[in-house]
Amino acid sequence: MSVKITYFVHGTTTDNEKDLSSGWNDVELSELGRRQSEELADKTSQYNFDVVFTSDLSRAYNSAKITWRDKYEIIQDSRLRECNYGDLNSKPSDEVEPLQEQSTTTPMPNGESYEQVKARIANFLDDLKKNYDGKHIAIVAHKAPQLALDVLLKNMSWEQAFANDWRKTKNWQPGWEYTLN
């Protein structure tokens, strides 16, 4: 059997609107982010999830809560957090983003690497496989966990995952599908 995963990114935050990369800083959704989360409910009405997982950062949890209200159980999991940019949390995106692709194995200053994020996500996936085999789950989280899923479940290299990232290609969609075998 397998676990079907539909991945969603949180709505726009106040940091996003200021072109800041939040990392582990816990920032709120902006008005736009709340509206995006409300609109996502209609765009995902065809889905029926067994459970929704979010990171423990409020922007992800609140996105899920606004989108599905009490329709699904929502479980927060810190392993789904964004990459810890360390000294660069909530710094300008034009400073942080170029360093992301250089931080696949070398951690951000006083933060973590994308390989460390991948290890967190692999651990999370191990638990999913044990506890949710045959189920359809949703995840609401951030950029780094989504790229880690591309590496782990779609056999992409980090270079491919970064190059194909919807944020670069401007190809947002209301959910990305993954299968955990």
XYZ file of C-alpha atoms in Angstrom:
181
model
C 0.000 0.000 0.000
C 1.006 3.651 0.002
C 0.271 7.007 1.548
C -1.145 9.637 -0.776
C 0.124 13.106 0.148
C -1.279 16.406 -1.081
C 1.078 19.242 -0.197
C 0.014 22.858 0.288
C 2.052 25.920 1.127
C 0.884 28.403 3.726
C -0.700 31.674 2.669
C 1.199 34.918 2.218
C 2.654 36.328 5.448
C 3.486 39.802 6.662
C 7.174 38.920 6.112
C 6.449 37.768 2.538
C 4.913 41.146 1.813
C 8.080 42.844 3.090
C 10.299 40.475 1.025
C 11.717 38.857 4.158
C 12.577 35.162 4.530
C 11.011 34.133 7.855
C 12.694 30.775 8.409
C 11.908 29.754 11.990
C 10.482 33.123 13.014
C 6.801 32.696 13.750
C 5.053 35.349 11.670
C 1.365 35.843 10.987
C -0.583 35.553 7.781
C -1.288 38.856 6.088
C -4.785 39.870 4.969
C -3.887 38.435 1.550
C -2.731 35.180 3.184
C -5.996 34.822 5.092
C -7.960 35.464 1.884
C -5.823 32.906 -0.013
C -6.530 30.352 2.722
C -10.273 31.003 2.517
C -10.199 30.653 -1.289
C -8.278 27.380 -1.009
C -11.328 25.759 0.592
C -13.223 25.947 -2.720
C -10.164 24.904 -4.735
C -9.775 21.748 -2.625
C -13.411 20.730 -2.238
C -12.793 17.611 -4.369
C -10.391 16.208 -1.762
C -11.249 14.040 1.198
C -8.318 13.804 3.602
C -7.933 11.421 6.502
C -5.896 14.001 8.425
C -4.061 17.299 7.859
C -0.516 17.856 9.140
C 1.035 21.305 9.490
C 4.275 22.649 10.814
C 4.076 24.098 14.306
C 4.599 27.612 12.939
C 1.388 29.624 13.054
C 1.437 30.631 9.373
C 1.025 26.974 8.345
C -1.391 25.990 11.104
C -3.589 29.071 10.602
C -3.657 28.509 6.839
C -5.018 24.990 7.391
C -7.457 26.122 10.079
C -8.868 28.903 7.873
C -9.104 26.603 4.841
C -10.768 23.574 6.419
C -12.071 24.912 9.745
C -13.160 21.779 11.652
C -13.581 19.508 8.618
C -10.369 17.560 9.353
C -8.210 16.798 12.340
C -5.172 19.094 12.152
C -1.926 17.851 13.708
C 1.045 20.162 14.180
C 4.502 18.648 13.744
C 7.742 20.593 14.212
C 9.529 18.378 11.676
C 7.530 20.198 8.971
C 9.082 23.575 9.819
C 10.814 25.756 7.265
C 14.600 25.576 7.081
C 16.200 27.317 10.055
C 18.085 30.198 8.468
C 19.768 30.880 11.817
C 21.239 34.382 11.822
C 19.305 35.032 8.596
C 15.783 34.314 9.920
C 13.555 37.252 8.842
C 16.330 38.852 6.803
C 15.770 40.241 3.279
C 14.909 37.514 0.776
C 17.416 38.848 -1.745
C 20.090 38.100 0.878
C 18.735 34.699 2.029
C 17.498 33.067 -1.179
C 20.860 32.987 -3.006
C 22.349 31.215 0.018
C 19.647 28.521 0.079
C 21.003 26.656 -2.918
C 24.511 26.893 -1.430
C 23.241 25.429 1.851
C 22.270 21.957 0.760
C 25.048 20.409 2.881
C 26.529 23.423 4.686
C 24.197 24.893 7.310
C 23.100 28.506 7.207
C 25.036 30.569 9.810
C 23.820 29.205 13.193
C 20.993 27.450 11.327
C 20.586 24.245 9.367
C 21.255 22.829 5.910
C 18.700 21.493 3.464
C 20.123 18.005 4.103
C 19.153 18.461 7.762
C 15.648 19.461 6.653
C 15.582 16.357 4.455
C 16.488 14.190 7.477
C 13.567 15.720 9.446
C 11.189 15.063 6.557
C 12.477 11.495 6.081
C 11.779 10.839 9.769
C 8.280 12.301 9.374
C 7.675 10.100 6.299
C 8.767 6.996 8.222
C 6.083 7.766 10.815
C 3.501 8.424 8.082
C 4.216 5.059 6.480
C 3.834 3.268 9.817
C 0.661 5.044 10.913
C -1.175 6.190 7.759
C -0.572 3.495 5.146
C -3.477 3.437 2.689
C -4.592 6.934 3.736
C -4.754 10.305 1.981
C -3.163 13.049 4.053
C -2.638 16.751 3.508
C 0.406 18.719 4.579
C 0.463 22.502 4.954
C 3.992 23.758 5.390
C 6.843 25.652 3.740
C 9.367 25.744 0.894
C 12.145 23.570 2.376
C 9.911 20.607 3.331
C 8.345 20.670 -0.138
C 11.773 20.634 -1.806
C 12.791 17.778 0.510
C 9.733 15.810 -0.674
C 10.839 16.400 -4.270
C 14.265 14.971 -3.390
C 12.956 12.067 -1.304
C 9.848 11.009 -3.235
C 10.463 12.231 -6.781
C 14.163 11.314 -6.864
C 15.266 14.826 -7.791
C 18.664 16.202 -6.932
C 18.702 19.365 -4.831
C 19.709 21.268 -7.948
C 16.664 19.920 -9.823
C 14.337 20.612 -6.895
C 15.483 24.230 -6.644
C 15.334 24.718 -10.434
C 11.801 23.269 -10.667
C 10.490 25.049 -7.562
C 7.170 26.722 -8.350
C 8.389 29.909 -6.681
C 11.016 30.211 -9.430
C 8.822 29.012 -12.274
C 5.830 31.078 -11.033
C 3.688 27.955 -11.343
C 1.657 27.886 -8.115
C -1.123 25.342 -7.912
C -3.662 24.403 -5.242
C -1.803 21.317 -4.063
C 1.052 19.064 -5.193
C 0.690 15.288 -5.213
C 3.208 12.834 -3.786
C 3.065 9.099 -3.146
C 4.912 7.422 -0.286
C 5.412 3.727 -1.060
